[in-house]
Short mmCIF file of C-alpha atoms and ligand atoms in Angstrom, two decimals:
data_model
loop_
_atom_site.label_atom_id
_atom_site.label_comp_id
_atom_site.label_asym_id
_atom_site.label_seq_id
_atom_site.Cartn_x
_atom_site.Cartn_y
_atom_site.Cartn_z
CA MET W 1 -0.47 -0.62 -0.02
CA ASN W 2 1.42 3.40 -0.81
CA TYR W 3 0.55 5.28 1.47
CA GLN W 4 0.82 8.88 0.71
CA ALA W 5 0.53 10.83 4.70
CA PHE W 6 0.00 10.00 8.42
CA LEU W 7 -2.92 11.22 10.94
CA ILE W 8 -1.44 12.02 14.02
CA LYS W 9 -3.95 11.72 17.01
CA TYR W 10 -2.78 13.20 20.22
CA GLY W 11 -4.28 13.26 23.57
CA GLU W 12 -3.78 14.47 27.04
CA ILE W 13 -2.46 17.33 25.37
CA ALA W 14 -5.99 18.31 24.03
CA VAL W 15 -7.65 18.84 27.37
CA LYS W 16 -4.87 21.77 27.91
CA GLY W 17 -6.98 24.76 27.94
CA LYS W 18 -4.93 28.01 27.33
CA ASN W 19 -1.55 26.72 27.17
CA ARG W 20 -3.25 24.30 24.49
CA HIS W 21 -0.73 26.58 22.00
CA ILE W 22 2.14 25.71 23.06
CA PHE W 23 2.00 21.75 23.93
CA GLU W 24 0.50 21.29 20.48
CA ASP W 25 3.53 23.85 18.73
CA THR W 26 6.04 21.55 20.26
CA LEU W 27 4.16 18.81 19.60
CA LEU W 28 4.50 20.13 15.71
CA SER W 29 8.47 20.81 16.33
CA GLN W 30 8.92 17.79 17.63
CA LEU W 31 7.41 15.70 14.33
CA GLN W 32 9.20 17.81 12.89
CA ASN W 33 12.64 16.66 14.28
CA ALA W 34 11.56 12.98 14.42
CA VAL W 35 11.48 12.79 9.94
CA ARG W 36 14.07 15.29 10.01
CA ARG W 37 15.92 12.30 10.95
CA VAL W 38 14.14 10.15 8.00
CA GLU W 39 15.28 9.52 4.71
CA GLY W 40 13.43 11.26 2.30
CA GLU W 41 11.12 14.50 2.17
CA PHE W 42 8.09 15.39 4.75
CA HIS W 43 5.61 17.77 5.73
CA VAL W 44 4.71 18.23 9.34
CA SER W 45 1.71 20.50 9.06
CA LYS W 46 -1.56 21.23 11.66
CA GLU W 47 -5.08 21.76 10.47
CA ASN W 48 -8.88 22.66 12.65
CA GLY W 49 -6.73 21.02 15.43
CA ARG W 50 -5.51 17.76 13.62
CA MET W 51 -1.82 17.17 12.40
CA TYR W 52 -0.26 15.54 9.14
CA VAL W 53 2.44 14.32 8.34
CA GLU W 54 2.20 13.90 4.11
CA ALA W 55 5.76 12.31 2.13
CA LEU W 56 6.95 14.20 -0.23
CA SER W 57 9.12 11.74 -1.54
CA ASP W 58 9.72 8.28 -1.90
CA TYR W 59 10.83 6.90 2.71
CA ASP W 60 10.78 3.54 3.87
CA PHE W 61 7.34 3.19 5.95
CA ASP W 62 8.71 0.68 8.88
CA GLU W 63 11.48 4.07 8.87
CA LEU W 64 8.99 6.73 9.58
CA ILE W 65 7.16 4.95 11.06
CA GLY W 66 9.79 3.78 13.92
CA ALA W 67 10.65 7.49 14.34
CA LEU W 68 6.81 9.00 14.92
CA THR W 69 6.11 6.36 17.54
CA LYS W 70 9.39 7.31 19.56
CA VAL W 71 7.49 11.11 19.54
CA PHE W 72 5.78 11.45 22.78
CA GLY W 73 2.43 13.14 22.65
CA VAL W 74 1.45 11.17 19.73
CA VAL W 75 -1.47 8.35 20.56
CA GLY W 76 -2.13 7.57 17.25
CA ILE W 77 -0.71 7.24 13.75
CA CYS W 78 -3.38 6.28 10.73
CA PRO W 79 -1.88 5.50 8.41
CA MET W 80 -3.86 7.70 4.37
CA VAL W 81 -4.41 6.49 1.56
CA ARG W 82 -5.19 10.38 -0.26
CA LEU W 83 -7.04 10.54 -3.32
CA GLU W 84 -7.83 13.83 -5.87
CA ASP W 85 -11.74 14.37 -6.11
CA GLU W 86 -12.58 12.71 -9.67
CA GLY W 87 -16.06 12.05 -8.26
CA PHE W 88 -17.63 9.34 -6.72
CA GLU W 89 -17.71 6.34 -8.22
CA VAL W 90 -13.57 6.28 -8.65
CA LEU W 91 -13.39 7.23 -4.94
CA ALA W 92 -15.15 3.91 -4.46
CA ALA W 93 -13.48 2.15 -7.05
CA ALA W 94 -9.86 3.17 -4.68
CA ILE W 95 -11.65 2.51 -1.82
CA VAL W 96 -12.80 -1.26 -2.42
CA SER W 97 -9.52 -2.14 -4.06
CA TYR W 98 -7.95 0.44 -0.42
CA VAL W 99 -10.03 -2.20 1.30
CA ASP W 100 -9.23 -5.16 -0.96
CA GLU W 101 -5.19 -4.58 -0.59
CA ALA W 102 -5.41 -3.86 3.11
CA TYR W 103 -7.87 -6.55 4.49
CA PRO W 104 -6.70 -9.91 2.32
CA ASP W 105 -9.18 -11.61 4.54
CA LYS W 106 -12.08 -10.69 4.50
CA ASN W 107 -14.10 -11.81 6.98
CA PHE W 108 -14.68 -8.93 9.47
CA THR W 109 -17.06 -6.40 9.85
CA PHE W 110 -17.14 -2.46 9.42
CA LYS W 111 -18.59 0.77 9.02
CA VAL W 112 -17.83 3.36 6.94
CA ASN W 113 -17.35 6.93 8.98
CA GLY W 114 -18.13 9.35 6.25
CA ARG W 115 -17.00 13.34 7.11
CA ARG W 116 -16.64 16.51 4.82
CA ALA W 117 -14.42 18.50 5.10
CA ARG W 118 -15.05 20.18 2.23
CA LYS W 119 -18.61 21.66 2.37
CA ASN W 120 -18.74 22.06 -1.36
CA TYR W 121 -18.83 18.15 -1.65
CA PRO W 122 -22.09 16.91 -3.54
CA MET W 123 -22.84 14.30 -1.04
CA THR W 124 -22.92 15.27 3.00
CA SER W 125 -21.19 13.08 5.53
CA MET W 126 -24.45 10.14 6.03
CA GLU W 127 -24.50 9.91 2.43
CA LEU W 128 -20.65 10.11 0.89
CA ALA W 129 -21.11 7.08 3.85
CA ALA W 130 -24.04 4.59 2.99
CA ALA W 131 -23.09 4.95 -0.70
CA ILE W 132 -19.76 3.38 0.23
CA GLY W 133 -20.87 1.08 2.67
CA GLU W 134 -23.09 -0.55 -0.16
CA LYS W 135 -20.10 -0.34 -2.67
CA ILE W 136 -18.17 -2.50 0.01
CA LEU W 137 -20.99 -4.73 0.54
CA GLU W 138 -21.13 -5.20 -3.05
CA ALA W 139 -17.98 -6.02 -3.89
CA PHE W 140 -16.91 -8.41 -0.77
CA PRO W 141 -20.82 -10.34 -0.52
CA GLU W 142 -18.71 -11.77 2.67
CA VAL W 143 -17.92 -8.82 4.94
CA ARG W 144 -20.77 -7.50 6.93
CA VAL W 145 -21.92 -3.53 8.25
CA ASP W 146 -21.57 -3.31 12.52
CA VAL W 147 -22.58 0.29 12.75
CA HIS W 148 -21.92 -0.73 16.42
CA LYS W 149 -18.67 -2.25 16.92
CA PRO W 150 -17.63 -2.95 14.60
CA GLN W 151 -13.66 -4.43 13.86
CA VAL W 152 -13.21 -1.54 10.76
CA CYS W 153 -13.79 1.38 10.87
CA ILE W 154 -13.36 3.12 7.38
CA ASN W 155 -12.86 6.94 7.46
CA VAL W 156 -13.36 8.83 3.97
CA GLU W 157 -12.29 12.56 4.71
CA ILE W 158 -13.13 14.75 2.73
CA ARG W 159 -11.59 17.46 2.27
CA ASN W 160 -9.00 19.24 -0.37
CA HIS W 161 -7.71 15.99 -0.77
CA ILE W 162 -9.53 13.09 -0.51
CA ASN W 163 -8.21 11.27 2.74
CA VAL W 164 -9.06 7.38 3.61
CA TYR W 165 -7.72 5.37 6.48
CA SER W 166 -8.09 2.80 8.75
CA THR W 167 -6.39 1.12 10.87
CA GLU W 168 -3.70 3.48 13.30
CA ILE W 169 -0.73 2.25 15.27
CA PRO W 170 -0.10 3.15 18.43
CA GLY W 171 1.79 6.47 19.56
CA PRO W 172 3.88 6.30 22.94
CA GLY W 173 1.62 8.91 25.14
CA GLY W 174 2.83 10.91 27.45
CA MET W 175 3.92 14.74 26.26
CA PRO W 176 5.56 16.49 24.13
CA VAL W 177 9.25 16.95 25.15
CA GLY W 178 9.38 20.57 25.96
CA THR W 179 6.19 21.22 27.66
CA ALA W 180 7.44 20.32 31.08
CA GLY W 181 11.24 22.15 31.92
CA LYS W 182 14.77 19.56 32.06
CA ALA W 183 16.14 17.59 34.94
CA MET W 184 19.42 15.47 35.21
CA LEU W 185 19.20 12.02 34.38
CA LEU W 186 22.33 10.27 36.25
CA LEU W 187 22.90 7.74 34.35
CA SER W 188 24.78 4.84 34.61
CA GLY W 189 25.83 1.18 32.32
CA GLY W 190 23.23 -0.49 33.87
CA ILE W 191 19.09 -1.59 32.47
CA ASP W 192 17.38 1.12 35.70
CA SER W 193 19.17 5.09 34.27
CA PRO W 194 17.99 4.38 31.16
CA VAL W 195 14.95 3.05 31.33
CA ALA W 196 14.39 5.94 34.62
CA GLY W 197 15.02 8.78 32.00
CA TYR W 198 13.23 7.64 29.16
CA MET W 199 9.81 7.52 31.41
CA ILE W 200 10.50 11.45 32.43
CA ALA W 201 10.63 12.51 28.85
CA LYS W 202 7.90 10.73 28.49
CA ARG W 203 6.06 13.47 30.79
CA GLY W 204 7.38 15.91 28.45
CA VAL W 205 10.97 17.06 30.21
CA ARG W 206 13.90 17.80 28.45
CA LEU W 207 17.08 15.50 29.74
CA GLU W 208 20.38 16.00 30.90
CA ALA W 209 22.84 13.72 32.30
CA THR W 210 25.67 13.18 34.58
CA TYR W 211 28.06 10.13 34.34
CA PHE W 212 30.32 9.23 36.54
CA HIS W 213 33.39 7.14 35.58
CA ALA W 214 35.98 5.76 37.31
CA PRO W 215 39.41 5.24 34.78
CA PRO W 216 41.61 3.00 34.50
CA TYR W 217 38.73 0.97 36.78
CA THR W 218 35.94 1.85 34.33
CA SER W 219 37.42 1.57 31.37
CA GLU W 220 36.17 3.62 27.99
CA ARG W 221 33.76 0.26 26.18
CA ALA W 222 32.34 1.12 29.84
CA LYS W 223 31.90 4.77 28.47
CA GLN W 224 31.54 4.78 25.63
CA LYS W 225 28.65 1.46 26.35
CA VAL W 226 27.49 4.89 28.65
CA ILE W 227 26.97 7.74 25.15
CA ASP W 228 25.67 4.56 23.46
CA LEU W 229 22.93 3.89 26.28
CA ALA W 230 22.13 7.89 26.10
CA LYS W 231 21.76 7.93 22.23
CA ILE W 232 18.56 5.48 22.70
CA VAL W 233 17.23 7.60 25.43
CA ALA W 234 17.53 9.87 22.94
CA ARG W 235 15.69 8.52 20.42
CA TYR W 236 12.51 9.79 22.60
CA SER W 237 13.84 12.62 24.50
CA GLY W 238 15.98 14.47 21.75
CA PRO W 239 19.50 15.83 22.03
CA ILE W 240 21.04 15.14 25.43
CA LYS W 241 23.74 17.10 27.36
CA LEU W 242 26.12 14.38 28.90
CA ASN W 243 28.77 15.63 31.79
CA ILE W 244 31.20 12.66 32.47
CA VAL W 245 32.78 12.71 35.57
CA ASN W 246 36.29 11.67 36.93
CA PHE W 247 35.19 10.49 40.03
CA THR W 248 38.24 7.48 40.43
CA GLU W 249 39.88 10.02 42.83
CA ILE W 250 37.01 10.61 45.24
CA GLN W 251 36.44 6.92 44.30
CA LEU W 252 40.12 5.93 46.08
CA TYR W 253 39.66 8.59 48.78
CA ILE W 254 36.49 7.80 50.28
CA TYR W 255 37.17 4.02 50.05
CA GLU W 256 41.08 4.43 52.36
CA LYS W 257 39.28 6.80 54.54
CA CYS W 258 35.91 5.23 55.52
CA PRO W 259 34.34 2.08 56.57
CA HIS W 260 33.77 -0.44 54.02
CA ASP W 261 30.82 -1.40 54.46
CA GLN W 262 29.39 2.31 54.38
CA LEU W 263 31.34 2.97 50.69
CA THR W 264 28.03 2.80 47.92
CA ILE W 265 26.22 5.36 50.20
CA ILE W 266 29.07 7.91 51.06
CA MET W 267 29.77 7.75 47.39
CA ARG W 268 26.48 7.68 46.34
CA ARG W 269 26.00 11.30 48.04
CA TYR W 270 28.55 12.39 46.36
CA MET W 271 27.68 12.05 42.62
CA MET W 272 24.29 13.05 44.06
CA MET W 273 26.46 16.20 45.41
CA ILE W 274 28.03 16.29 41.31
CA ALA W 275 25.19 15.98 39.45
CA GLU W 276 23.69 18.71 41.70
CA HIS W 277 25.85 21.51 40.97
CA PHE W 278 24.97 20.17 37.14
CA ALA W 279 21.89 20.79 37.47
CA LYS W 280 21.90 23.60 39.15
CA ALA W 281 24.04 25.30 36.90
CA SER W 282 22.26 24.38 34.09
CA GLY W 283 18.47 25.00 35.21
CA CYS W 284 17.43 21.59 35.50
CA LEU W 285 14.35 21.60 38.47
CA GLY W 286 15.49 18.43 39.36
CA LEU W 287 17.58 15.42 39.18
CA ILE W 288 16.55 11.80 38.04
CA THR W 289 17.40 7.94 39.34
CA GLY W 290 16.84 4.85 38.48
CA GLU W 291 16.32 3.88 42.38
CA SER W 292 13.65 0.51 43.24
CA ILE W 293 13.11 0.37 46.70
CA GLY W 294 14.85 -2.87 48.13
CA GLN W 295 16.63 -3.59 45.45
CA VAL W 296 20.07 -3.43 46.39
CA ALA W 297 21.44 -2.56 49.71
CA SER W 298 21.71 0.89 48.83
CA GLN W 299 18.22 0.89 47.53
CA THR W 300 16.22 0.37 50.92
CA MET W 301 13.75 2.63 52.88
CA PRO W 302 17.01 3.71 54.75
CA SER W 303 19.56 3.43 52.55
CA LEU W 304 17.38 5.95 50.01
CA ALA W 305 16.48 8.57 52.98
CA VAL W 306 20.62 8.75 53.39
CA THR W 307 21.41 9.66 50.06
CA ASN W 308 18.48 11.80 49.76
CA GLU W 309 19.47 13.99 53.07
CA VAL W 310 22.45 15.69 50.45
CA CYS W 311 20.17 16.48 47.60
CA THR W 312 18.61 20.20 47.78
CA LEU W 313 16.65 19.76 44.39
CA PRO W 314 13.94 16.96 43.69
CA VAL W 315 15.25 13.99 43.22
CA TYR W 316 12.60 11.54 40.61
CA ARG W 317 12.39 7.47 40.83
CA PRO W 318 10.19 6.70 37.96
CA LEU W 319 10.70 3.30 38.37
CA ILE W 320 10.87 3.57 42.68
CA GLY W 321 7.53 1.01 42.52
CA PHE W 322 8.60 -1.38 39.99
CA ASP W 323 9.67 -4.97 39.75
CA LYS W 324 12.76 -5.72 37.94
CA GLN W 325 11.14 -7.31 35.40
CA GLU W 326 8.65 -4.72 34.53
CA ILE W 327 11.72 -2.14 34.64
CA VAL W 328 14.30 -4.72 31.71
CA ASP W 329 10.27 -4.53 29.51
CA ILE W 330 10.50 -1.31 29.59
CA SER W 331 14.54 -1.39 28.84
CA TYR W 332 13.48 -3.91 26.36
CA LYS W 333 10.13 -1.79 24.78
CA ILE W 334 12.78 1.34 24.41
CA ASP W 335 15.90 -0.73 21.99
CA ALA W 336 18.21 0.14 25.27
CA TYR W 337 18.34 -3.51 27.09
CA GLU W 338 20.60 -5.26 24.56
CA THR W 339 23.31 -2.19 25.54
CA SER W 340 22.32 -2.68 29.10
CA ILE W 341 23.52 -5.70 29.40
CA LEU W 342 27.31 -5.72 27.77
CA PRO W 343 29.79 -7.12 30.41
CA PHE W 344 30.99 -4.12 30.84
CA GLU W 345 31.88 -2.99 35.19
CA ASP W 346 30.90 -0.01 36.52
CA CYS W 347 32.51 1.75 38.96
CA CYS W 348 29.89 0.46 41.99
CA THR W 349 30.51 -3.09 41.42
CA ILE W 350 34.07 -2.70 42.26
CA PHE W 351 34.49 -0.44 44.95
CA VAL W 352 32.03 -2.54 46.63
CA ALA W 353 31.95 -3.84 49.94
CA LYS W 354 30.87 -8.26 50.43
CA HIS W 355 28.29 -7.27 53.01
CA PRO W 356 26.95 -3.52 53.01
CA VAL W 357 24.56 -2.23 55.42
CA THR W 358 21.28 -1.94 54.30
CA LYS W 359 20.33 0.26 56.71
CA PRO W 360 23.01 3.20 57.57
CA ASN W 361 22.50 5.44 60.26
CA LEU W 362 22.53 9.47 58.85
CA LYS W 363 25.03 10.14 61.91
CA SER W 364 27.22 7.34 61.30
CA ILE W 365 27.17 8.18 57.30
CA LYS W 366 28.25 11.31 58.29
CA LYS W 367 30.56 11.06 60.99
CA SER W 368 33.05 8.42 58.42
CA GLU W 369 32.50 11.00 55.98
CA MET W 370 34.76 14.00 57.98
CA HIS W 371 37.37 11.71 57.71
CA LEU W 372 37.31 12.67 54.24
CA GLN W 373 37.05 16.79 54.80
CA GLU W 374 41.24 17.07 54.67
CA LYS W 375 40.30 17.10 50.72
CA ILE W 376 37.59 16.21 49.45
CA ASP W 377 36.14 19.91 48.56
CA GLU W 378 39.47 20.85 47.05
CA MET W 379 38.23 16.94 44.88
CA MET W 380 35.23 17.88 44.27
CA GLN W 381 36.01 21.16 42.57
CA THR W 382 38.09 19.17 40.09
CA ALA W 383 36.34 16.23 39.09
CA ILE W 384 33.88 19.67 38.18
CA ASP W 385 36.44 21.35 36.73
CA THR W 386 37.59 17.79 34.29
CA THR W 387 34.46 17.12 33.31
CA GLU W 388 33.71 16.30 29.98
CA VAL W 389 30.64 17.39 28.20
CA ILE W 390 29.44 15.85 24.89
CA TYR W 391 26.42 16.24 23.43
CA VAL W 392 24.56 13.51 22.63
CA GLU W 393 21.94 13.17 19.39
CA PRO W 394 19.44 10.62 18.96
P1 ATP D 401 21.27 0.84 36.55
O1 ATP D 401 20.42 -0.36 36.36
O2 ATP D 401 20.41 2.45 36.31
O3 ATP D 401 22.77 1.10 37.05
P2 ATP D 401 21.84 -0.17 39.41
O4 ATP D 401 20.87 -1.87 39.13
O5 ATP D 401 22.91 -0.85 39.02
O6 ATP D 401 21.32 1.04 38.52
P3 ATP D 401 22.42 1.47 41.93
O7 ATP D 401 23.59 1.02 40.88
O8 ATP D 401 22.43 0.94 43.07
O9 ATP D 401 21.46 0.38 40.81
O10 ATP D 401 22.86 2.31 41.43
C1 ATP D 401 20.76 3.56 41.39
C2 ATP D 401 21.11 4.63 41.00
O11 ATP D 401 22.47 5.10 41.13
C3 ATP D 401 21.02 3.80 39.36
O12 ATP D 401 20.22 3.90 38.74
C4 ATP D 401 21.74 5.46 38.86
O13 ATP D 401 21.00 6.71 38.30
C5 ATP D 401 22.51 6.18 40.31
N1 ATP D 401 23.97 5.96 39.50
C6 ATP D 401 24.25 4.66 39.31
N2 ATP D 401 26.00 4.90 39.61
C7 ATP D 401 25.76 5.96 38.08
C8 ATP D 401 27.73 6.18 38.01
N3 ATP D 401 28.12 5.16 37.31
N4 ATP D 401 27.15 7.31 37.23
C9 ATP D 401 26.25 7.68 37.19
N5 ATP D 401 24.88 7.75 38.03
C10 ATP D 401 24.70 5.94 38.94
MG1 MG D 402 24.19 0.52 38.41
#
């Protein structure tokens, strides 16, 4: 089938009252960004509260749909056949052959929805629907009409062109990225944090990211993996500014000065502080992590409370109530899983204690951190000053 245009359905954003045009304009520009990355020429437009993507050249259907299904705010994508108005008989014949091609198995119930958006068309919407329905029944005696619960709904819209569509590919839902401010994702090479970033971006939030690496304990390949994951998340969120912090000195210093069962927690607190520094510097309104209650020692409620204590910005933890399998399912869906499970060490696995505390006590953690007093401020400053910045494009 040759689909020349696509109707873009959007849901949640349509109810936003006065702000509606901001949401629509953002969606429009996100659709434009998406098609720019697809080979071919496209035109994105908004007409009477509907959005269309029109193909102006040859294109690959799967590639285009792949791009459009990553635009948050899109609820459904209806591939449309565009016809010129050459009279009713020609139209009816074209729709019959559309049905023939789109539904090789004719065992279904259907209904025709007529929509006369161009008022000088000689038939009313109802007359058009009835007449087309009759032609379809004539051509395919096996199909049946069901106006209440049809299995197939054939939409015929009379505009300058005539649009025919009957299928809808689900979109990702959510809100267009750019309608809700910006947040800083703590992005590691694992399964969870890319999913956390995806989920917050889905609510319309632009992302920035910070990764802590510890060369030579973590390799260049581990760093490349994080860049690759940022790239995967960026297909949904748009470009991500990625801060790569060299965390080795700080980690070794903590390792030298603090009880080993507290390493992970103390390290986490410094990660949060540094990430928050970058977040504030670039106007982010919150931090994002991939934590989930009880998943590991550093994610028990007491551990999360102690980690959280150093933050002044809100920390968004979209996976907080998810089981691992639920997170893995989303990771698969967004195509991050294969990359996330590549076996490169991350900085936490190397310095991890055999028996980390699961019920850290804030006072005791703070007491341990006193041992870092001499050099930690300077080290944090050096880590910030030597941070490498990479602009990750989808
Ligand atoms: P993930 O799969 O996201 O790595 P995880 O199950 O390995 O998570 P932890 O290692 O305890 O869990 O990390 C919890 C969260 O802390 C991560 O989801 C991430 O947001 C952040 N984090 C951990 N390590 C790093 C790192 N090296 N750089 C940046 N953020 C990190
Ligand atoms: Mg991890």
